[in-house]
C-alpha cells in the first residue's frame, strides 16, 4: 500500500475496477401536484433505500417537499443509472399509491405518482475545473 494513499470508504473496489459514483436525483410528482406529506416522504425514503440496497447501491441522503424529492445515491459501476431510476420510481409509486390511496386519490389519478421525467446529476470528487487542469497537464510519452 502506498504511503500516499489513504483508504476512502466511498471508493468501491472490484476485481477490475475502482469507482466513486454518486448521483443526485430529483423526481417530481405527476403534474407537479403537491401530493407528498411528511408520512408519505418518510415511507418513500424507506422504500427507496430498500430499492437501492437491492441494486447494491446506497441511499446516502433523501429529502423532499410536497411536489418533489431529492436523492443522493452511491452506486456501483455495474448499475445502469436509468434502470435504478426506473425501479426507484416504479416500486415507490406502487407502494405509496397502495398505502396512501385515500390521500393520493385527491391529487392524482391513474397509475402514476411520478412525472415520467427526472433529473440526474453526477457529483462528488474534484470540481470539473480541477479535473480539466489535471488532464491538461498530463505529458504525452516521447516517440
Short mmCIF file of N, CA and C in Angstrom, two decimals:
data_model
loop_
_atom_site.label_atom_id
_atom_site.label_comp_id
_atom_site.label_asym_id
_atom_site.label_seq_id
_atom_site.Cartn_x
_atom_site.Cartn_y
_atom_site.Cartn_z
N UNK A 1 0.86 -1.18 0.00
CA UNK A 1 0.00 0.00 0.00
C UNK A 1 0.90 1.23 0.00
N UNK A 2 0.60 2.14 -0.87
CA UNK A 2 1.38 3.37 -0.99
C UNK A 2 1.17 4.24 0.24
N UNK A 3 2.26 4.84 0.76
CA UNK A 3 2.09 5.73 1.91
C UNK A 3 1.31 7.00 1.57
N UNK A 4 1.20 7.31 0.26
CA UNK A 4 0.45 8.50 -0.15
C UNK A 4 -1.05 8.23 -0.20
N UNK A 5 -1.44 6.98 -0.16
CA UNK A 5 -2.83 6.61 -0.38
C UNK A 5 -3.52 6.32 0.94
N UNK A 6 -4.63 6.97 1.16
CA UNK A 6 -5.45 6.72 2.34
C UNK A 6 -6.76 6.11 1.88
N UNK A 7 -7.15 4.96 2.44
CA UNK A 7 -8.41 4.34 2.00
C UNK A 7 -9.60 5.29 2.19
N UNK A 8 -10.47 5.30 1.21
CA UNK A 8 -11.67 6.13 1.24
C UNK A 8 -12.87 5.18 1.20
N UNK A 9 -13.73 5.23 2.22
CA UNK A 9 -14.87 4.30 2.24
C UNK A 9 -15.86 4.54 1.10
N UNK A 10 -15.81 5.70 0.46
CA UNK A 10 -16.70 5.96 -0.67
C UNK A 10 -16.21 5.34 -1.97
N UNK A 11 -14.96 4.91 -1.99
CA UNK A 11 -14.40 4.31 -3.19
C UNK A 11 -14.71 2.82 -3.17
N UNK A 12 -15.39 2.37 -4.21
CA UNK A 12 -15.74 0.95 -4.33
C UNK A 12 -14.63 0.25 -5.11
N UNK A 13 -14.27 -0.92 -4.65
CA UNK A 13 -13.24 -1.70 -5.31
C UNK A 13 -13.82 -3.02 -5.78
N UNK A 14 -13.58 -3.32 -7.03
CA UNK A 14 -14.00 -4.60 -7.60
C UNK A 14 -12.78 -5.31 -8.13
N UNK A 15 -13.00 -6.41 -8.81
CA UNK A 15 -11.90 -7.19 -9.33
C UNK A 15 -11.08 -6.42 -10.35
N UNK A 16 -11.75 -5.64 -11.18
CA UNK A 16 -11.02 -4.91 -12.22
C UNK A 16 -11.45 -3.45 -12.32
N UNK A 17 -12.03 -2.92 -11.24
CA UNK A 17 -12.49 -1.54 -11.30
C UNK A 17 -12.42 -0.90 -9.92
N UNK A 18 -12.10 0.37 -9.93
CA UNK A 18 -12.19 1.20 -8.72
C UNK A 18 -13.11 2.35 -9.11
N UNK A 19 -14.15 2.57 -8.31
CA UNK A 19 -15.13 3.59 -8.70
C UNK A 19 -15.55 4.44 -7.51
N UNK A 20 -16.05 5.61 -7.84
CA UNK A 20 -16.54 6.57 -6.85
C UNK A 20 -17.72 7.29 -7.50
N UNK A 21 -18.87 6.61 -7.56
CA UNK A 21 -20.02 7.11 -8.32
C UNK A 21 -21.15 7.54 -7.39
N UNK A 22 -21.51 8.80 -7.50
CA UNK A 22 -22.65 9.34 -6.76
C UNK A 22 -23.54 10.08 -7.76
N UNK A 23 -24.84 9.99 -7.55
CA UNK A 23 -25.78 10.71 -8.40
C UNK A 23 -26.77 11.48 -7.54
N UNK A 24 -27.05 12.69 -7.95
CA UNK A 24 -28.11 13.50 -7.34
C UNK A 24 -29.32 13.32 -8.25
N UNK A 25 -30.39 12.76 -7.70
CA UNK A 25 -31.60 12.50 -8.47
C UNK A 25 -32.74 13.36 -7.94
N UNK A 26 -33.58 13.84 -8.84
CA UNK A 26 -34.78 14.59 -8.45
C UNK A 26 -35.95 14.01 -9.22
N UNK A 27 -37.00 13.62 -8.49
CA UNK A 27 -38.24 13.13 -9.08
C UNK A 27 -39.36 14.09 -8.69
N UNK A 28 -40.19 14.45 -9.65
CA UNK A 28 -41.34 15.32 -9.35
C UNK A 28 -42.62 14.51 -9.48
N UNK A 29 -43.63 14.93 -8.71
CA UNK A 29 -44.92 14.26 -8.80
C UNK A 29 -45.57 14.59 -10.14
N UNK A 30 -46.45 13.71 -10.57
CA UNK A 30 -47.18 13.92 -11.82
C UNK A 30 -47.90 15.26 -11.76
N UNK A 31 -47.76 16.05 -12.78
CA UNK A 31 -48.37 17.39 -12.89
C UNK A 31 -47.90 18.35 -11.79
N UNK A 32 -46.80 18.02 -11.11
CA UNK A 32 -46.25 18.82 -10.00
C UNK A 32 -47.30 19.09 -8.92
N UNK A 33 -48.21 18.16 -8.75
CA UNK A 33 -49.23 18.30 -7.72
C UNK A 33 -48.60 18.13 -6.35
N UNK A 34 -48.98 18.95 -5.40
CA UNK A 34 -48.43 18.90 -4.05
C UNK A 34 -49.03 17.78 -3.22
N UNK A 35 -48.76 16.55 -3.61
CA UNK A 35 -49.40 15.38 -3.01
C UNK A 35 -48.62 14.77 -1.86
N UNK A 36 -47.35 15.13 -1.71
CA UNK A 36 -46.50 14.46 -0.73
C UNK A 36 -46.62 15.12 0.64
N UNK A 37 -46.80 14.30 1.66
CA UNK A 37 -46.88 14.75 3.05
C UNK A 37 -45.68 14.18 3.80
N UNK A 38 -45.51 14.60 5.04
CA UNK A 38 -44.39 14.08 5.83
C UNK A 38 -44.43 12.56 5.97
N UNK A 39 -45.58 11.95 6.32
CA UNK A 39 -45.60 10.49 6.40
C UNK A 39 -45.32 9.80 5.06
N UNK A 40 -45.79 10.40 3.97
CA UNK A 40 -45.51 9.82 2.65
C UNK A 40 -44.02 9.91 2.34
N UNK A 41 -43.40 11.06 2.64
CA UNK A 41 -41.97 11.21 2.39
C UNK A 41 -41.15 10.24 3.25
N UNK A 42 -41.57 10.04 4.49
CA UNK A 42 -40.86 9.09 5.37
C UNK A 42 -40.92 7.68 4.79
N UNK A 43 -42.10 7.27 4.36
CA UNK A 43 -42.25 5.94 3.77
C UNK A 43 -41.52 5.85 2.43
N UNK A 44 -41.55 6.91 1.66
CA UNK A 44 -40.85 6.95 0.38
C UNK A 44 -39.36 6.72 0.58
N UNK A 45 -38.79 7.35 1.60
CA UNK A 45 -37.37 7.17 1.89
C UNK A 45 -37.08 5.71 2.23
N UNK A 46 -37.93 5.08 3.03
CA UNK A 46 -37.73 3.67 3.39
C UNK A 46 -37.76 2.78 2.15
N UNK A 47 -38.74 2.99 1.30
CA UNK A 47 -38.89 2.17 0.09
C UNK A 47 -37.70 2.38 -0.84
N UNK A 48 -37.30 3.62 -1.03
CA UNK A 48 -36.20 3.90 -1.95
C UNK A 48 -34.87 3.38 -1.41
N UNK A 49 -34.67 3.42 -0.11
CA UNK A 49 -33.45 2.85 0.48
C UNK A 49 -33.39 1.35 0.22
N UNK A 50 -34.53 0.67 0.33
CA UNK A 50 -34.58 -0.77 0.07
C UNK A 50 -34.31 -1.08 -1.40
N UNK A 51 -34.87 -0.30 -2.30
CA UNK A 51 -34.61 -0.49 -3.73
C UNK A 51 -33.12 -0.31 -4.01
N UNK A 52 -32.51 0.71 -3.42
CA UNK A 52 -31.07 0.93 -3.61
C UNK A 52 -30.28 -0.28 -3.13
N UNK A 53 -30.62 -0.80 -1.95
CA UNK A 53 -29.92 -1.99 -1.43
C UNK A 53 -30.04 -3.16 -2.39
N UNK A 54 -31.22 -3.35 -2.98
CA UNK A 54 -31.42 -4.43 -3.94
C UNK A 54 -30.50 -4.30 -5.15
N UNK A 55 -30.10 -3.10 -5.48
CA UNK A 55 -29.19 -2.84 -6.60
C UNK A 55 -27.72 -2.80 -6.18
N UNK A 56 -27.45 -3.01 -4.89
CA UNK A 56 -26.08 -2.88 -4.41
C UNK A 56 -25.66 -1.44 -4.26
N UNK A 57 -26.62 -0.54 -4.21
CA UNK A 57 -26.37 0.89 -4.07
C UNK A 57 -26.75 1.33 -2.66
N UNK A 58 -26.48 2.59 -2.35
CA UNK A 58 -26.80 3.12 -1.03
C UNK A 58 -27.46 4.49 -1.17
N UNK A 59 -28.59 4.65 -0.51
CA UNK A 59 -29.26 5.95 -0.46
C UNK A 59 -28.58 6.75 0.64
N UNK A 60 -27.76 7.73 0.26
CA UNK A 60 -26.98 8.50 1.24
C UNK A 60 -27.78 9.63 1.87
N UNK A 61 -28.60 10.30 1.07
CA UNK A 61 -29.42 11.41 1.57
C UNK A 61 -30.76 11.37 0.86
N UNK A 62 -31.77 11.84 1.57
CA UNK A 62 -33.11 11.91 0.99
C UNK A 62 -33.84 13.07 1.65
N UNK A 63 -34.56 13.84 0.84
CA UNK A 63 -35.41 14.89 1.37
C UNK A 63 -36.38 15.29 0.27
N UNK A 64 -37.38 16.05 0.63
CA UNK A 64 -38.34 16.45 -0.38
C UNK A 64 -39.30 17.50 0.13
N UNK A 65 -40.14 17.94 -0.78
CA UNK A 65 -41.21 18.88 -0.47
C UNK A 65 -42.50 18.25 -0.97
N UNK A 66 -43.56 19.03 -1.05
CA UNK A 66 -44.85 18.43 -1.38
C UNK A 66 -44.97 17.97 -2.83
N UNK A 67 -44.06 18.43 -3.72
CA UNK A 67 -44.18 18.04 -5.12
C UNK A 67 -42.91 17.44 -5.73
N UNK A 68 -41.88 17.19 -4.92
CA UNK A 68 -40.67 16.57 -5.47
C UNK A 68 -39.81 15.99 -4.35
N UNK A 69 -38.88 15.09 -4.75
CA UNK A 69 -37.91 14.52 -3.81
C UNK A 69 -36.51 14.62 -4.39
N UNK A 70 -35.53 14.74 -3.50
CA UNK A 70 -34.11 14.73 -3.86
C UNK A 70 -33.48 13.50 -3.24
N UNK A 71 -32.61 12.82 -4.00
CA UNK A 71 -31.89 11.67 -3.50
C UNK A 71 -30.41 11.84 -3.83
N UNK A 72 -29.55 11.39 -2.93
CA UNK A 72 -28.13 11.26 -3.21
C UNK A 72 -27.83 9.77 -3.10
N UNK A 73 -27.43 9.17 -4.22
CA UNK A 73 -27.24 7.73 -4.30
C UNK A 73 -25.79 7.42 -4.63
N UNK A 74 -25.20 6.49 -3.88
CA UNK A 74 -23.86 5.96 -4.14
C UNK A 74 -24.08 4.60 -4.78
N UNK A 75 -23.58 4.40 -6.01
CA UNK A 75 -23.92 3.18 -6.73
C UNK A 75 -22.69 2.57 -7.41
N UNK A 76 -22.71 1.25 -7.64
CA UNK A 76 -21.58 0.58 -8.29
C UNK A 76 -21.62 0.77 -9.81
N UNK A 77 -20.48 0.59 -10.48
CA UNK A 77 -20.43 0.79 -11.93
C UNK A 77 -21.23 -0.25 -12.71
N UNK A 78 -21.58 -1.36 -12.08
CA UNK A 78 -22.37 -2.39 -12.75
C UNK A 78 -23.84 -2.00 -12.89
N UNK A 79 -24.25 -0.93 -12.22
CA UNK A 79 -25.65 -0.49 -12.25
C UNK A 79 -25.85 0.58 -13.31
N UNK A 80 -26.79 0.33 -14.21
CA UNK A 80 -27.19 1.37 -15.17
C UNK A 80 -28.11 2.33 -14.41
N UNK A 81 -27.71 3.58 -14.34
CA UNK A 81 -28.46 4.56 -13.55
C UNK A 81 -29.92 4.65 -14.01
N UNK A 82 -30.16 4.54 -15.29
CA UNK A 82 -31.55 4.62 -15.79
C UNK A 82 -32.39 3.46 -15.27
N UNK A 83 -31.80 2.27 -15.13
CA UNK A 83 -32.54 1.13 -14.57
C UNK A 83 -32.83 1.35 -13.10
N UNK A 84 -31.86 1.88 -12.36
CA UNK A 84 -32.07 2.18 -10.95
C UNK A 84 -33.19 3.21 -10.79
N UNK A 85 -33.16 4.26 -11.59
CA UNK A 85 -34.20 5.29 -11.53
C UNK A 85 -35.56 4.69 -11.83
N UNK A 86 -35.64 3.85 -12.86
CA UNK A 86 -36.90 3.22 -13.22
C UNK A 86 -37.46 2.40 -12.05
N UNK A 87 -36.60 1.67 -11.37
CA UNK A 87 -37.05 0.87 -10.23
C UNK A 87 -37.42 1.75 -9.04
N UNK A 88 -36.62 2.78 -8.77
CA UNK A 88 -36.94 3.68 -7.66
C UNK A 88 -38.32 4.30 -7.84
N UNK A 89 -38.59 4.79 -9.04
CA UNK A 89 -39.88 5.43 -9.30
C UNK A 89 -41.02 4.42 -9.34
N UNK A 90 -40.81 3.30 -10.00
CA UNK A 90 -41.87 2.31 -10.14
C UNK A 90 -42.26 1.65 -8.83
N UNK A 91 -41.27 1.18 -8.08
CA UNK A 91 -41.55 0.50 -6.81
C UNK A 91 -42.15 1.47 -5.80
N UNK A 92 -41.57 2.66 -5.68
CA UNK A 92 -42.11 3.62 -4.71
C UNK A 92 -43.53 4.03 -5.09
N UNK A 93 -43.80 4.19 -6.38
CA UNK A 93 -45.15 4.55 -6.81
C UNK A 93 -46.16 3.47 -6.41
N UNK A 94 -45.82 2.22 -6.65
CA UNK A 94 -46.74 1.13 -6.30
C UNK A 94 -47.02 1.10 -4.80
N UNK A 95 -45.96 1.15 -3.99
CA UNK A 95 -46.14 1.09 -2.54
C UNK A 95 -46.92 2.30 -2.02
N UNK A 96 -46.52 3.49 -2.43
CA UNK A 96 -47.14 4.70 -1.89
C UNK A 96 -48.59 4.85 -2.34
N UNK A 97 -48.89 4.52 -3.61
CA UNK A 97 -50.27 4.62 -4.07
C UNK A 97 -51.17 3.61 -3.36
N UNK A 98 -50.62 2.46 -3.00
CA UNK A 98 -51.40 1.47 -2.27
C UNK A 98 -51.59 1.87 -0.81
N UNK A 99 -50.49 2.31 -0.16
CA UNK A 99 -50.53 2.60 1.27
C UNK A 99 -51.19 3.93 1.61
N UNK A 100 -51.18 4.88 0.68
CA UNK A 100 -51.76 6.21 0.93
C UNK A 100 -52.83 6.53 -0.12
N UNK A 101 -53.56 5.50 -0.52
CA UNK A 101 -54.54 5.64 -1.61
C UNK A 101 -55.56 6.74 -1.33
N UNK A 102 -56.09 6.80 -0.11
CA UNK A 102 -57.11 7.79 0.21
C UNK A 102 -56.62 9.21 0.01
N UNK A 103 -55.41 9.50 0.45
CA UNK A 103 -54.86 10.85 0.31
C UNK A 103 -54.48 11.14 -1.14
N UNK A 104 -53.75 10.23 -1.77
CA UNK A 104 -53.23 10.49 -3.11
C UNK A 104 -54.34 10.58 -4.15
N UNK A 105 -55.46 9.93 -3.91
CA UNK A 105 -56.60 9.98 -4.84
C UNK A 105 -57.10 11.41 -5.02
N UNK A 106 -56.89 12.25 -4.00
CA UNK A 106 -57.32 13.66 -4.09
C UNK A 106 -56.43 14.50 -5.01
N UNK A 107 -55.22 14.01 -5.29
CA UNK A 107 -54.26 14.79 -6.07
C UNK A 107 -53.93 14.17 -7.43
N UNK A 108 -53.96 12.85 -7.49
CA UNK A 108 -53.50 12.13 -8.68
C UNK A 108 -54.55 11.13 -9.13
N UNK A 109 -54.50 10.76 -10.38
CA UNK A 109 -55.39 9.72 -10.88
C UNK A 109 -54.57 8.83 -11.79
N UNK A 110 -55.10 7.68 -12.10
CA UNK A 110 -54.37 6.76 -12.96
C UNK A 110 -53.33 5.98 -12.17
N UNK A 111 -52.37 5.47 -12.88
CA UNK A 111 -51.38 4.57 -12.30
C UNK A 111 -50.05 5.25 -11.98
N UNK A 112 -49.99 6.55 -11.98
CA UNK A 112 -48.69 7.22 -11.84
C UNK A 112 -48.65 8.16 -10.65
N UNK A 113 -47.56 8.09 -9.92
CA UNK A 113 -47.28 9.05 -8.85
C UNK A 113 -46.27 10.08 -9.36
N UNK A 114 -45.26 9.60 -10.10
CA UNK A 114 -44.16 10.44 -10.55
C UNK A 114 -44.33 10.88 -11.99
N UNK A 115 -43.81 12.05 -12.29
CA UNK A 115 -43.69 12.52 -13.66
C UNK A 115 -42.75 11.57 -14.41
N UNK A 116 -42.93 11.38 -15.72
CA UNK A 116 -42.03 10.48 -16.44
C UNK A 116 -40.59 11.01 -16.54
N UNK A 117 -40.39 12.30 -16.36
CA UNK A 117 -39.04 12.87 -16.45
C UNK A 117 -38.37 12.86 -15.08
N UNK A 118 -37.07 13.07 -15.08
CA UNK A 118 -36.31 13.17 -13.83
C UNK A 118 -35.01 13.92 -14.09
N UNK A 119 -34.38 14.37 -13.02
CA UNK A 119 -33.06 14.99 -13.11
C UNK A 119 -32.05 14.01 -12.54
N UNK A 120 -30.92 13.86 -13.21
CA UNK A 120 -29.81 13.06 -12.70
C UNK A 120 -28.53 13.85 -12.94
N UNK A 121 -27.79 14.09 -11.86
CA UNK A 121 -26.53 14.80 -11.97
C UNK A 121 -25.44 14.02 -11.26
N UNK A 122 -24.28 13.93 -11.88
CA UNK A 122 -23.16 13.28 -11.21
C UNK A 122 -22.56 14.26 -10.21
N UNK A 123 -22.03 13.74 -9.13
CA UNK A 123 -21.46 14.62 -8.12
C UNK A 123 -20.38 13.89 -7.34
N UNK A 124 -19.59 14.68 -6.64
CA UNK A 124 -18.51 14.12 -5.85
C UNK A 124 -17.18 14.33 -6.53
N UNK A 125 -16.13 14.04 -5.81
CA UNK A 125 -14.80 14.19 -6.38
C UNK A 125 -14.41 15.64 -6.53
N UNK A 126 -13.43 15.87 -7.37
CA UNK A 126 -12.91 17.22 -7.58
C UNK A 126 -13.83 18.02 -8.50
N UNK A 127 -13.84 19.34 -8.37
CA UNK A 127 -14.61 20.16 -9.30
C UNK A 127 -14.11 19.97 -10.74
N UNK A 128 -14.97 20.19 -11.71
CA UNK A 128 -14.61 19.96 -13.11
C UNK A 128 -13.39 20.76 -13.54
N UNK A 129 -13.23 21.98 -13.03
CA UNK A 129 -12.07 22.78 -13.42
C UNK A 129 -10.77 22.11 -12.97
N UNK A 130 -10.78 21.51 -11.79
CA UNK A 130 -9.58 20.82 -11.29
C UNK A 130 -9.29 19.59 -12.14
N UNK A 131 -10.31 18.81 -12.48
CA UNK A 131 -10.12 17.62 -13.32
C UNK A 131 -9.61 18.04 -14.69
N UNK A 132 -10.19 19.10 -15.26
CA UNK A 132 -9.76 19.58 -16.58
C UNK A 132 -8.29 20.00 -16.55
N UNK A 133 -7.88 20.74 -15.52
CA UNK A 133 -6.48 21.15 -15.40
C UNK A 133 -5.57 19.94 -15.25
N UNK A 134 -5.98 18.95 -14.47
CA UNK A 134 -5.18 17.74 -14.28
C UNK A 134 -4.96 17.02 -15.61
N UNK A 135 -6.03 16.89 -16.39
CA UNK A 135 -5.92 16.21 -17.69
C UNK A 135 -5.02 17.02 -18.63
N UNK A 136 -5.16 18.34 -18.61
CA UNK A 136 -4.34 19.19 -19.48
C UNK A 136 -2.85 19.08 -19.15
N UNK A 137 -2.50 18.80 -17.90
CA UNK A 137 -1.08 18.74 -17.50
C UNK A 137 -0.45 17.37 -17.73
N UNK A 138 -1.21 16.40 -18.21
CA UNK A 138 -0.64 15.09 -18.49
C UNK A 138 0.36 15.20 -19.63
N UNK A 139 1.45 14.46 -19.53
CA UNK A 139 2.52 14.51 -20.54
C UNK A 139 2.41 13.31 -21.48
N UNK A 140 2.40 13.59 -22.78
CA UNK A 140 2.44 12.52 -23.77
C UNK A 140 3.81 11.87 -23.71
N UNK A 141 3.89 10.55 -23.85
CA UNK A 141 5.21 9.92 -23.89
C UNK A 141 5.95 10.30 -25.16
N UNK A 142 7.26 10.25 -25.10
CA UNK A 142 8.07 10.58 -26.27
C UNK A 142 7.89 9.55 -27.37
N UNK A 143 8.48 9.84 -28.54
CA UNK A 143 8.32 8.95 -29.71
C UNK A 143 8.90 7.58 -29.51
#
